[in-house]
Coordinates of C-alpha atoms in Angstrom, one line a residue:
Chain A
M1 CA 79.9 83.1 121.4
Q2 CA 82.6 81.9 123.6
S3 CA 85.1 84.7 123.8
L4 CA 88.8 83.6 123.8
Y5 CA 90.1 87.2 124.2
H6 CA 88.6 90.6 124.5
T7 CA 89.9 94.2 124.6
Y8 CA 88.4 97.6 125.1
V9 CA 89.6 100.6 123.0
A10 CA 88.4 104.2 122.9
N11 CA 88.6 107.6 121.4
E12 CA 87.1 110.5 123.3
T13 CA 88.7 113.4 121.4
G14 CA 88.1 112.9 117.7
L15 CA 90.9 114.2 115.5
P16 CA 93.4 115.5 116.5
G17 CA 93.6 113.6 119.8
T18 CA 94.4 110.3 121.3
S19 CA 93.1 106.8 120.8
Y20 CA 93.9 104.2 123.4
V21 CA 93.5 100.6 124.7
S22 CA 91.8 100.9 128.0
S23 CA 93.8 98.4 130.0
P24 CA 96.8 99.0 132.3
E25 CA 99.9 99.8 130.2
G26 CA 97.7 99.6 127.1
L27 CA 98.7 101.2 123.8
S28 CA 98.0 105.0 123.5
L29 CA 98.4 106.6 120.1
G30 CA 98.3 110.2 119.0
V31 CA 95.9 110.5 116.1
S32 CA 95.2 113.3 113.6
S33 CA 93.5 113.9 110.3
P34 CA 95.6 112.9 107.3
L35 CA 94.5 116.1 105.6
T36 CA 96.4 118.1 108.1
D37 CA 100.1 118.3 108.9
E38 CA 99.6 117.4 112.6
P39 CA 101.6 114.4 113.8
G40 CA 99.9 111.2 114.7
T41 CA 98.4 108.1 113.1
N42 CA 94.9 108.0 111.6
P43 CA 92.0 105.6 110.8
E44 CA 93.5 104.8 107.4
Q45 CA 96.7 103.5 108.9
L46 CA 95.0 101.7 111.7
I47 CA 92.6 99.7 109.5
G48 CA 95.4 99.0 107.1
L49 CA 97.7 97.8 109.9
A50 CA 94.8 95.6 111.2
L51 CA 94.4 93.9 107.8
A52 CA 98.1 93.5 107.1
T53 CA 98.8 92.1 110.5
C54 CA 95.9 89.7 110.6
L55 CA 96.2 88.4 107.1
N56 CA 99.9 87.9 107.3
A57 CA 99.7 86.2 110.7
T58 CA 97.0 83.9 109.3
L59 CA 99.1 83.1 106.2
R60 CA 102.2 82.3 108.3
I61 CA 100.3 80.1 110.8
N62 CA 98.8 78.1 107.9
E63 CA 102.2 77.8 106.2
A64 CA 103.8 76.5 109.5
N65 CA 100.9 74.1 110.1
R66 CA 101.3 72.6 106.7
H67 CA 105.1 72.4 107.0
E68 CA 105.6 74.8 104.1
P69 CA 108.1 77.6 103.8
V70 CA 107.0 80.4 106.1
D71 CA 107.6 83.3 103.6
A72 CA 104.5 85.5 103.7
A73 CA 104.5 89.3 103.6
V74 CA 101.6 91.6 103.3
R75 CA 101.5 95.2 102.3
V76 CA 98.3 97.3 102.2
R77 CA 97.6 100.5 100.5
V78 CA 94.8 102.6 101.9
D79 CA 93.2 105.4 100.0
M80 CA 90.8 108.0 101.2
A81 CA 88.3 109.6 98.8
H82 CA 85.0 111.4 98.8
D83 CA 81.8 109.3 98.9
T84 CA 78.2 110.1 98.2
E85 CA 78.0 110.9 101.9
G86 CA 81.3 111.7 103.8
Y87 CA 84.4 109.9 102.9
Q88 CA 85.3 106.3 101.9
F89 CA 88.4 104.2 102.2
F90 CA 89.8 101.8 99.6
L91 CA 92.0 99.0 100.8
H92 CA 94.3 97.1 98.4
A93 CA 96.3 94.3 100.0
E94 CA 99.3 92.8 98.2
V95 CA 100.3 89.4 99.3
H96 CA 103.9 88.1 98.6
L97 CA 104.8 84.4 99.0
P98 CA 108.2 84.2 97.3
K99 CA 108.9 80.6 98.1
H100 CA 105.6 79.3 96.7
D101 CA 104.8 78.7 93.1
R102 CA 101.7 80.4 91.7
Q103 CA 99.3 77.5 92.3
S104 CA 100.3 76.8 95.9
A105 CA 100.4 80.6 96.6
E106 CA 96.8 80.9 95.4
A107 CA 95.7 78.0 97.6
M108 CA 97.4 79.6 100.7
L109 CA 95.8 82.9 100.0
A110 CA 92.4 81.5 99.5
L111 CA 92.7 79.6 102.8
A112 CA 93.9 82.6 104.7
E113 CA 91.0 84.7 103.4
R114 CA 88.6 82.2 104.7
R115 CA 90.3 82.1 108.2
C116 CA 91.5 85.7 108.8
P117 CA 89.1 87.6 111.0
V118 CA 89.9 91.0 109.6
A119 CA 89.6 89.8 106.0
K120 CA 86.2 88.3 106.9
L121 CA 85.0 91.7 108.2
V122 CA 86.2 94.0 105.4
G123 CA 86.6 91.5 102.5
P124 CA 83.0 91.6 101.4
S125 CA 83.2 95.4 100.6
A126 CA 83.7 96.3 97.0
N127 CA 86.3 98.8 98.2
V128 CA 88.6 96.0 99.4
T129 CA 90.8 93.9 97.1
I130 CA 93.4 91.3 98.0
E131 CA 96.0 90.4 95.3
L132 CA 98.8 87.9 95.0
V133 CA 101.9 89.7 93.7
D134 CA 105.4 88.7 92.5
E135 CA 106.8 91.8 94.1
F136 CA 105.2 94.7 95.9
T137 CA 104.2 97.7 93.8
T138 CA 106.7 100.5 93.8
Q139 CA 105.5 102.9 96.4
A140 CA 104.4 106.4 95.4
Chain B
M1 CA 88.4 107.4 92.4
Q2 CA 90.3 110.6 93.2
S3 CA 92.5 109.8 96.1
L4 CA 92.8 112.6 98.7
Y5 CA 95.3 110.7 100.8
H6 CA 97.0 107.4 100.7
T7 CA 99.3 105.4 103.0
Y8 CA 101.2 102.1 102.8
V9 CA 101.4 99.8 105.8
A10 CA 103.0 96.3 106.1
N11 CA 103.6 93.2 108.1
E12 CA 106.4 90.9 107.1
T13 CA 106.7 88.9 110.3
G14 CA 103.3 87.6 111.3
L15 CA 102.9 87.3 115.1
P16 CA 105.0 88.0 117.1
G17 CA 106.7 90.7 115.1
T18 CA 106.3 94.2 113.8
S19 CA 103.7 96.1 111.7
Y20 CA 104.6 99.5 110.3
V21 CA 103.7 102.4 108.2
S22 CA 106.1 102.5 105.3
S23 CA 106.9 106.2 105.2
P24 CA 109.7 108.2 106.7
E25 CA 109.2 108.3 110.5
G26 CA 106.1 106.2 110.1
L27 CA 104.5 104.4 113.0
S28 CA 106.1 101.1 113.9
L29 CA 104.3 98.8 116.4
G30 CA 105.3 95.6 118.1
V31 CA 102.5 93.0 117.5
S32 CA 101.8 89.7 119.2
S33 CA 99.1 87.1 119.5
P34 CA 96.6 88.0 122.2
L35 CA 96.6 84.3 123.2
T36 CA 100.2 84.7 124.4
D37 CA 101.9 86.8 127.1
E38 CA 104.2 88.5 124.6
P39 CA 104.1 92.3 124.6
G40 CA 102.6 94.2 121.7
T41 CA 99.3 95.2 120.2
N42 CA 97.3 92.9 118.0
P43 CA 94.7 92.9 115.1
E44 CA 91.8 93.1 117.6
Q45 CA 93.1 96.3 119.1
L46 CA 94.0 97.8 115.7
I47 CA 90.7 97.3 114.1
G48 CA 88.9 98.5 117.3
L49 CA 91.1 101.6 117.3
A50 CA 90.3 102.2 113.7
L51 CA 86.6 102.1 114.3
A52 CA 86.6 104.1 117.6
T53 CA 88.8 106.8 116.0
C54 CA 87.0 107.1 112.7
L55 CA 83.5 107.0 114.2
N56 CA 84.2 109.5 116.9
A57 CA 86.0 111.8 114.5
T58 CA 83.0 111.7 112.2
L59 CA 80.6 112.3 115.1
R60 CA 82.5 115.3 116.3
I61 CA 82.9 116.9 112.9
N62 CA 79.2 116.6 112.3
E63 CA 78.5 118.1 115.7
A64 CA 80.8 121.0 115.0
N65 CA 79.4 121.6 111.5
R66 CA 75.8 121.7 113.0
H67 CA 76.9 124.0 115.8
E68 CA 75.9 121.4 118.4
P69 CA 77.8 120.5 121.6
V70 CA 80.9 118.5 120.6
D71 CA 80.5 115.8 123.2
A72 CA 81.0 112.5 121.5
A73 CA 83.0 109.6 122.8
V74 CA 83.3 106.1 121.4
R75 CA 84.4 102.9 123.1
V76 CA 84.7 99.6 121.2
R77 CA 84.9 96.1 122.7
V78 CA 86.5 93.5 120.4
D79 CA 86.1 89.8 121.1
M80 CA 87.9 87.0 119.4
A81 CA 86.2 83.6 119.1
H82 CA 86.4 80.4 117.0
D83 CA 84.6 80.3 113.7
T84 CA 83.7 77.5 111.3
E85 CA 87.1 78.2 109.8
G86 CA 89.7 80.0 111.8
Y87 CA 88.8 82.7 114.1
Q88 CA 86.3 85.6 114.0
F89 CA 86.1 89.0 115.7
F90 CA 83.1 90.7 117.2
L91 CA 83.0 94.5 117.4
H92 CA 80.6 96.3 119.7
A93 CA 80.9 100.1 119.6
E94 CA 79.3 102.1 122.4
V95 CA 78.6 105.7 121.5
H96 CA 78.1 108.3 124.3
L97 CA 76.7 111.8 123.6
P98 CA 76.1 113.2 127.0
K99 CA 74.9 116.6 125.9
H100 CA 72.3 115.4 123.4
D101 CA 68.8 114.1 124.2
R102 CA 67.9 110.7 122.9
Q103 CA 66.3 111.8 119.7
S104 CA 69.1 114.1 118.6
A105 CA 71.7 111.6 119.7
E106 CA 70.1 108.9 117.5
A107 CA 70.1 111.3 114.5
M108 CA 73.8 112.2 115.0
L109 CA 74.7 108.5 115.2
A110 CA 72.7 107.6 112.1
L111 CA 74.4 110.4 110.2
A112 CA 77.9 109.4 111.4
E113 CA 77.3 105.7 110.4
R114 CA 76.5 106.9 106.9
R115 CA 79.6 109.0 106.7
C116 CA 82.3 107.2 108.6
P117 CA 84.6 105.2 106.3
V118 CA 85.4 102.5 108.8
A119 CA 81.8 102.0 109.8
K120 CA 80.9 101.6 106.1
L121 CA 83.6 98.9 105.7
V122 CA 82.8 96.8 108.8
G123 CA 79.2 97.9 109.6
P124 CA 77.5 95.5 107.2
S125 CA 78.9 92.5 109.1
A126 CA 76.5 90.7 111.5
N127 CA 79.5 90.6 113.9
V128 CA 79.5 94.4 114.3
T129 CA 77.1 96.4 116.4
I130 CA 76.9 100.1 117.2
E131 CA 74.9 101.2 120.1
L132 CA 74.0 104.5 121.7
V133 CA 74.6 104.3 125.5
D134 CA 73.9 106.6 128.5
E135 CA 77.2 105.5 130.0
F136 CA 79.9 103.0 128.9
T137 CA 79.4 99.5 130.1
T138 CA 81.5 98.7 133.1
Q139 CA 84.7 97.1 131.8
A140 CA 85.5 93.5 132.7

């Protein structure tokens, strides 16, 4: 494996606490359990942000490379629920390509799923779904 | 699935741009490609932070529940490399439990891997490894 980029991140506190990128001026984020009222982000938001960012970046790079309208937007809902052991997350990504017809939108999404590193990591899980939508589901 | 917590996150810009939690006062993060000099976090850091935070929180909850020393720390190295199509990420998590002997540390880690939602999502990938260490690898 020839690494093109690497980063180190860490958590030494659990929740609540701090998670950080261990490089000079690296990101540092307060984190907390979503089951409490304490301020901070949490693993649910972080993995959702990773998928939304990576999938949308991949979609938009592919659109630009193919000289198509660069219109992609991705929203991810993350749910936390009990599991047989501990908890489990469910990720549902909605992909919106308003300037593409259904057929070309499906082709762009299929290509992005094959190229997006985060989709490759989490996509095989039965808890993860990625769906093309005409508009984002009303948030609740 | 009975959801105990849910959150919505989104990216509408690709990289560079912004990824955000779509709730009042939700987290908003500048994001950029790690292959450029632009400021911002990136999908590599976000998925690494998700794993480090979730796995360490799980370890520490289990330690506390078992009345053991709450000593866990997790560091994750994320590498980006070419893949057959697009890019791929490699995640290597180092788990440090300084107040546990090897046998009890292995048991704590095995339990945490079965319970941590993010480890369940990414752990099955051949690109993801989780290792017990006596000290964190020197960063480079």
